[in-house]
Amino acid sequence: MTATSMSAAAAEAACCAAPAVEVLSEVAAQERVRVLKALADPNRLRLLSIVKNGPADGTCVCDLTEPLQLGQPTVSHHLKILVDSGLLAREKRGTWAYYTLIPLALENAATLITGL
């Protein structure tokens, strides 16, 4: 074996070696995707901003349609995605629903990204 073929063999072995770090599991990836997809829409980001900066006891759904200039069904759809992703909490009070940011939700979302 020549020096050239030895270095090529060494390079191939190094290239095909198992990764030194653990690969993100499929379940963990799906968890991250759920949150990241929820954050990947401008209207949902705006809703999060409104709720985060709203009253501590929650923002009424009735106060969320006008700032976004969207219909109630569209806003409700976006809110459902944010609740399902674990970013917002929903509380029913009479005929209205109130939304609050889940404590540490945004910090946890940042950790999902930085923890890759």
mmCIF file with all atom_site columns, N, CA and C in Angstrom, residues 54-96:
data_model
loop_
_atom_site.group_PDB
_atom_site.id
_atom_site.type_symbol
_atom_site.label_atom_id
_atom_site.label_alt_id
_atom_site.label_comp_id
_atom_site.label_asym_id
_atom_site.label_entity_id
_atom_site.label_seq_id
_atom_site.pdbx_PDB_ins_code
_atom_site.Cartn_x
_atom_site.Cartn_y
_atom_site.Cartn_z
_atom_site.occupancy
_atom_site.B_iso_or_equiv
_atom_site.pdbx_formal_charge
_atom_site.auth_seq_id
_atom_site.auth_comp_id
_atom_site.auth_asym_id
_atom_site.auth_atom_id
_atom_site.pdbx_PDB_model_num
ATOM 1   N N  . GLY A 1 54 ? -49.963 41.809 27.505 1.00 0.00 ? 54 GLY A N  1
ATOM 2   C CA . GLY A 1 54 ? -51.306 42.129 27.971 1.00 0.00 ? 54 GLY A CA 1
ATOM 3   C C  . GLY A 1 54 ? -51.425 41.998 29.482 1.00 0.00 ? 54 GLY A C  1
ATOM 4   N N  . PRO A 1 55 ? -52.664 42.061 29.972 1.00 0.00 ? 55 PRO A N  1
ATOM 5   C CA . PRO A 1 55 ? -52.898 41.942 31.419 1.00 0.00 ? 55 PRO A CA 1
ATOM 6   C C  . PRO A 1 55 ? -52.396 40.606 31.968 1.00 0.00 ? 55 PRO A C  1
ATOM 7   N N  . ALA A 1 56 ? -51.912 40.626 33.200 1.00 0.00 ? 56 ALA A N  1
ATOM 8   C CA . ALA A 1 56 ? -51.361 39.419 33.823 1.00 0.00 ? 56 ALA A CA 1
ATOM 9   C C  . ALA A 1 56 ? -52.412 38.331 33.988 1.00 0.00 ? 56 ALA A C  1
ATOM 10  N N  . ASP A 1 57 ? -53.685 38.738 34.134 1.00 0.00 ? 57 ASP A N  1
ATOM 11  C CA . ASP A 1 57 ? -54.743 37.733 34.330 1.00 0.00 ? 57 ASP A CA 1
ATOM 12  C C  . ASP A 1 57 ? -55.310 37.213 33.011 1.00 0.00 ? 57 ASP A C  1
ATOM 13  N N  . GLY A 1 58 ? -54.726 37.603 31.895 1.00 0.00 ? 58 GLY A N  1
ATOM 14  C CA . GLY A 1 58 ? -55.118 37.071 30.599 1.00 0.00 ? 58 GLY A CA 1
ATOM 15  C C  . GLY A 1 58 ? -55.686 38.109 29.661 1.00 0.00 ? 58 GLY A C  1
ATOM 16  N N  . THR A 1 59 ? -55.576 37.800 28.381 1.00 0.00 ? 59 THR A N  1
ATOM 17  C CA . THR A 1 59 ? -56.108 38.659 27.322 1.00 0.00 ? 59 THR A CA 1
ATOM 18  C C  . THR A 1 59 ? -57.315 37.974 26.720 1.00 0.00 ? 59 THR A C  1
ATOM 19  N N  . CYS A 1 60 ? -58.412 38.697 26.649 1.00 0.00 ? 60 CYS A N  1
ATOM 20  C CA . CYS A 1 60 ? -59.654 38.150 26.101 1.00 0.00 ? 60 CYS A CA 1
ATOM 21  C C  . CYS A 1 60 ? -59.524 37.977 24.591 1.00 0.00 ? 60 CYS A C  1
ATOM 22  N N  . VAL A 1 61 ? -60.081 36.889 24.111 1.00 0.00 ? 61 VAL A N  1
ATOM 23  C CA . VAL A 1 61 ? -60.061 36.635 22.671 1.00 0.00 ? 61 VAL A CA 1
ATOM 24  C C  . VAL A 1 61 ? -60.738 37.776 21.919 1.00 0.00 ? 61 VAL A C  1
ATOM 25  N N  . CYS A 1 62 ? -61.677 38.425 22.561 1.00 0.00 ? 62 CYS A N  1
ATOM 26  C CA . CYS A 1 62 ? -62.381 39.538 21.916 1.00 0.00 ? 62 CYS A CA 1
ATOM 27  C C  . CYS A 1 62 ? -61.451 40.717 21.625 1.00 0.00 ? 62 CYS A C  1
ATOM 28  N N  . ASP A 1 63 ? -60.303 40.770 22.322 1.00 0.00 ? 63 ASP A N  1
ATOM 29  C CA . ASP A 1 63 ? -59.341 41.851 22.114 1.00 0.00 ? 63 ASP A CA 1
ATOM 30  C C  . ASP A 1 63 ? -58.225 41.483 21.131 1.00 0.00 ? 63 ASP A C  1
ATOM 31  N N  . LEU A 1 64 ? -58.324 40.320 20.513 1.00 0.00 ? 64 LEU A N  1
ATOM 32  C CA . LEU A 1 64 ? -57.241 39.859 19.653 1.00 0.00 ? 64 LEU A CA 1
ATOM 33  C C  . LEU A 1 64 ? -57.547 39.942 18.155 1.00 0.00 ? 64 LEU A C  1
ATOM 34  N N  . THR A 1 65 ? -58.791 40.103 17.784 1.00 0.00 ? 65 THR A N  1
ATOM 35  C CA . THR A 1 65 ? -59.118 40.126 16.361 1.00 0.00 ? 65 THR A CA 1
ATOM 36  C C  . THR A 1 65 ? -58.783 41.479 15.721 1.00 0.00 ? 65 THR A C  1
ATOM 37  N N  . GLU A 1 66 ? -59.117 42.560 16.393 1.00 0.00 ? 66 GLU A N  1
ATOM 38  C CA . GLU A 1 66 ? -58.924 43.882 15.802 1.00 0.00 ? 66 GLU A CA 1
ATOM 39  C C  . GLU A 1 66 ? -57.454 44.225 15.533 1.00 0.00 ? 66 GLU A C  1
ATOM 40  N N  . PRO A 1 67 ? -56.543 44.005 16.478 1.00 0.00 ? 67 PRO A N  1
ATOM 41  C CA . PRO A 1 67 ? -55.142 44.370 16.195 1.00 0.00 ? 67 PRO A CA 1
ATOM 42  C C  . PRO A 1 67 ? -54.549 43.626 14.994 1.00 0.00 ? 67 PRO A C  1
ATOM 43  N N  . LEU A 1 68 ? -55.005 42.412 14.756 1.00 0.00 ? 68 LEU A N  1
ATOM 44  C CA . LEU A 1 68 ? -54.471 41.637 13.646 1.00 0.00 ? 68 LEU A CA 1
ATOM 45  C C  . LEU A 1 68 ? -55.275 41.835 12.362 1.00 0.00 ? 68 LEU A C  1
ATOM 46  N N  . GLN A 1 69 ? -56.406 42.458 12.467 1.00 0.00 ? 69 GLN A N  1
ATOM 47  C CA . GLN A 1 69 ? -57.321 42.658 11.345 1.00 0.00 ? 69 GLN A CA 1
ATOM 48  C C  . GLN A 1 69 ? -57.630 41.330 10.650 1.00 0.00 ? 69 GLN A C  1
ATOM 49  N N  . LEU A 1 70 ? -57.907 40.326 11.503 1.00 0.00 ? 70 LEU A N  1
ATOM 50  C CA . LEU A 1 70 ? -58.277 39.005 11.024 1.00 0.00 ? 70 LEU A CA 1
ATOM 51  C C  . LEU A 1 70 ? -59.637 38.641 11.607 1.00 0.00 ? 70 LEU A C  1
ATOM 52  N N  . GLY A 1 71 ? -60.316 37.748 10.947 1.00 0.00 ? 71 GLY A N  1
ATOM 53  C CA . GLY A 1 71 ? -61.601 37.292 11.444 1.00 0.00 ? 71 GLY A CA 1
ATOM 54  C C  . GLY A 1 71 ? -61.442 36.415 12.673 1.00 0.00 ? 71 GLY A C  1
ATOM 55  N N  . GLN A 1 72 ? -62.523 36.291 13.429 1.00 0.00 ? 72 GLN A N  1
ATOM 56  C CA . GLN A 1 72 ? -62.500 35.497 14.652 1.00 0.00 ? 72 GLN A CA 1
ATOM 57  C C  . GLN A 1 72 ? -62.133 34.035 14.404 1.00 0.00 ? 72 GLN A C  1
ATOM 58  N N  . PRO A 1 73 ? -62.653 33.380 13.343 1.00 0.00 ? 73 PRO A N  1
ATOM 59  C CA . PRO A 1 73 ? -62.255 31.990 13.119 1.00 0.00 ? 73 PRO A CA 1
ATOM 60  C C  . PRO A 1 73 ? -60.747 31.825 12.863 1.00 0.00 ? 73 PRO A C  1
ATOM 61  N N  . THR A 1 74 ? -60.150 32.753 12.145 1.00 0.00 ? 74 THR A N  1
ATOM 62  C CA . THR A 1 74 ? -58.717 32.685 11.859 1.00 0.00 ? 74 THR A CA 1
ATOM 63  C C  . THR A 1 74 ? -57.905 32.884 13.130 1.00 0.00 ? 74 THR A C  1
ATOM 64  N N  . VAL A 1 75 ? -58.292 33.866 13.939 1.00 0.00 ? 75 VAL A N  1
ATOM 65  C CA . VAL A 1 75 ? -57.596 34.115 15.198 1.00 0.00 ? 75 VAL A CA 1
ATOM 66  C C  . VAL A 1 75 ? -57.730 32.895 16.114 1.00 0.00 ? 75 VAL A C  1
ATOM 67  N N  . SER A 1 76 ? -58.918 32.314 16.190 1.00 0.00 ? 76 SER A N  1
ATOM 68  C CA . SER A 1 76 ? -59.132 31.125 17.018 1.00 0.00 ? 76 SER A CA 1
ATOM 69  C C  . SER A 1 76 ? -58.258 29.962 16.547 1.00 0.00 ? 76 SER A C  1
ATOM 70  N N  . HIS A 1 77 ? -58.113 29.808 15.249 1.00 0.00 ? 77 HIS A N  1
ATOM 71  C CA . HIS A 1 77 ? -57.256 28.757 14.694 1.00 0.00 ? 77 HIS A CA 1
ATOM 72  C C  . HIS A 1 77 ? -55.808 28.951 15.153 1.00 0.00 ? 77 HIS A C  1
ATOM 73  N N  . HIS A 1 78 ? -55.307 30.178 15.029 1.00 0.00 ? 78 HIS A N  1
ATOM 74  C CA . HIS A 1 78 ? -53.932 30.471 15.442 1.00 0.00 ? 78 HIS A CA 1
ATOM 75  C C  . HIS A 1 78 ? -53.753 30.268 16.948 1.00 0.00 ? 78 HIS A C  1
ATOM 76  N N  . LEU A 1 79 ? -54.740 30.683 17.726 1.00 0.00 ? 79 LEU A N  1
ATOM 77  C CA . LEU A 1 79 ? -54.658 30.514 19.181 1.00 0.00 ? 79 LEU A CA 1
ATOM 78  C C  . LEU A 1 79 ? -54.639 29.040 19.564 1.00 0.00 ? 79 LEU A C  1
ATOM 79  N N  . LYS A 1 80 ? -55.418 28.224 18.869 1.00 0.00 ? 80 LYS A N  1
ATOM 80  C CA . LYS A 1 80 ? -55.438 26.792 19.149 1.00 0.00 ? 80 LYS A CA 1
ATOM 81  C C  . LYS A 1 80 ? -54.061 26.185 18.912 1.00 0.00 ? 80 LYS A C  1
ATOM 82  N N  . ILE A 1 81 ? -53.402 26.592 17.856 1.00 0.00 ? 81 ILE A N  1
ATOM 83  C CA . ILE A 1 81 ? -52.055 26.086 17.562 1.00 0.00 ? 81 ILE A CA 1
ATOM 84  C C  . ILE A 1 81 ? -51.080 26.506 18.662 1.00 0.00 ? 81 ILE A C  1
ATOM 85  N N  . LEU A 1 82 ? -51.196 27.735 19.130 1.00 0.00 ? 82 LEU A N  1
ATOM 86  C CA . LEU A 1 82 ? -50.315 28.216 20.197 1.00 0.00 ? 82 LEU A CA 1
ATOM 87  C C  . LEU A 1 82 ? -50.575 27.481 21.514 1.00 0.00 ? 82 LEU A C  1
ATOM 88  N N  . VAL A 1 83 ? -51.829 27.185 21.794 1.00 0.00 ? 83 VAL A N  1
ATOM 89  C CA . VAL A 1 83 ? -52.170 26.423 23.002 1.00 0.00 ? 83 VAL A CA 1
ATOM 90  C C  . VAL A 1 83 ? -51.662 24.991 22.872 1.00 0.00 ? 83 VAL A C  1
ATOM 91  N N  . ASP A 1 84 ? -51.915 24.371 21.729 1.00 0.00 ? 84 ASP A N  1
ATOM 92  C CA . ASP A 1 84 ? -51.486 22.979 21.505 1.00 0.00 ? 84 ASP A CA 1
ATOM 93  C C  . ASP A 1 84 ? -49.968 22.827 21.558 1.00 0.00 ? 84 ASP A C  1
ATOM 94  N N  . SER A 1 85 ? -49.246 23.877 21.212 1.00 0.00 ? 85 SER A N  1
ATOM 95  C CA . SER A 1 85 ? -47.784 23.815 21.219 1.00 0.00 ? 85 SER A CA 1
ATOM 96  C C  . SER A 1 85 ? -47.205 24.076 22.608 1.00 0.00 ? 85 SER A C  1
ATOM 97  N N  . GLY A 1 86 ? -48.048 24.449 23.557 1.00 0.00 ? 86 GLY A N  1
ATOM 98  C CA . GLY A 1 86 ? -47.583 24.685 24.914 1.00 0.00 ? 86 GLY A CA 1
ATOM 99  C C  . GLY A 1 86 ? -47.072 26.086 25.174 1.00 0.00 ? 86 GLY A C  1
ATOM 100 N N  . LEU A 1 87 ? -47.381 27.011 24.283 1.00 0.00 ? 87 LEU A N  1
ATOM 101 C CA . LEU A 1 87 ? -46.932 28.389 24.476 1.00 0.00 ? 87 LEU A CA 1
ATOM 102 C C  . LEU A 1 87 ? -47.945 29.241 25.222 1.00 0.00 ? 87 LEU A C  1
ATOM 103 N N  . LEU A 1 88 ? -49.220 29.000 24.979 1.00 0.00 ? 88 LEU A N  1
ATOM 104 C CA . LEU A 1 88 ? -50.287 29.752 25.640 1.00 0.00 ? 88 LEU A CA 1
ATOM 105 C C  . LEU A 1 88 ? -51.192 28.818 26.427 1.00 0.00 ? 88 LEU A C  1
ATOM 106 N N  . ALA A 1 89 ? -51.812 29.390 27.462 1.00 0.00 ? 89 ALA A N  1
ATOM 107 C CA . ALA A 1 89 ? -52.838 28.676 28.222 1.00 0.00 ? 89 ALA A CA 1
ATOM 108 C C  . ALA A 1 89 ? -54.171 29.361 27.949 1.00 0.00 ? 89 ALA A C  1
ATOM 109 N N  . ARG A 1 90 ? -55.225 28.578 27.926 1.00 0.00 ? 90 ARG A N  1
ATOM 110 C CA . ARG A 1 90 ? -56.571 29.089 27.651 1.00 0.00 ? 90 ARG A CA 1
ATOM 111 C C  . ARG A 1 90 ? -57.444 28.840 28.866 1.00 0.00 ? 90 ARG A C  1
ATOM 112 N N  . GLU A 1 91 ? -58.183 29.880 29.271 1.00 0.00 ? 91 GLU A N  1
ATOM 113 C CA . GLU A 1 91 ? -59.116 29.760 30.387 1.00 0.00 ? 91 GLU A CA 1
ATOM 114 C C  . GLU A 1 91 ? -60.471 30.314 29.960 1.00 0.00 ? 91 GLU A C  1
ATOM 115 N N  . LYS A 1 92 ? -61.490 29.524 30.127 1.00 0.00 ? 92 LYS A N  1
ATOM 116 C CA . LYS A 1 92 ? -62.849 29.936 29.765 1.00 0.00 ? 92 LYS A CA 1
ATOM 117 C C  . LYS A 1 92 ? -63.449 30.685 30.958 1.00 0.00 ? 92 LYS A C  1
ATOM 118 N N  . ARG A 1 93 ? -63.953 31.892 30.713 1.00 0.00 ? 93 ARG A N  1
ATOM 119 C CA . ARG A 1 93 ? -64.636 32.700 31.734 1.00 0.00 ? 93 ARG A CA 1
ATOM 120 C C  . ARG A 1 93 ? -65.961 33.148 31.147 1.00 0.00 ? 93 ARG A C  1
ATOM 121 N N  . GLY A 1 94 ? -67.009 32.492 31.537 1.00 0.00 ? 94 GLY A N  1
ATOM 122 C CA . GLY A 1 94 ? -68.312 32.798 30.968 1.00 0.00 ? 94 GLY A CA 1
ATOM 123 C C  . GLY A 1 94 ? -68.326 32.420 29.497 1.00 0.00 ? 94 GLY A C  1
ATOM 124 N N  . THR A 1 95 ? -68.661 33.373 28.642 1.00 0.00 ? 95 THR A N  1
ATOM 125 C CA . THR A 1 95 ? -68.706 33.088 27.210 1.00 0.00 ? 95 THR A CA 1
ATOM 126 C C  . THR A 1 95 ? -67.393 33.408 26.506 1.00 0.00 ? 95 THR A C  1
ATOM 127 N N  . TRP A 1 96 ? -66.435 33.979 27.237 1.00 0.00 ? 96 TRP A N  1
ATOM 128 C CA . TRP A 1 96 ? -65.186 34.397 26.630 1.00 0.00 ? 96 TRP A CA 1
ATOM 129 C C  . TRP A 1 96 ? -64.030 33.496 27.047 1.00 0.00 ? 96 TRP A C  1
#
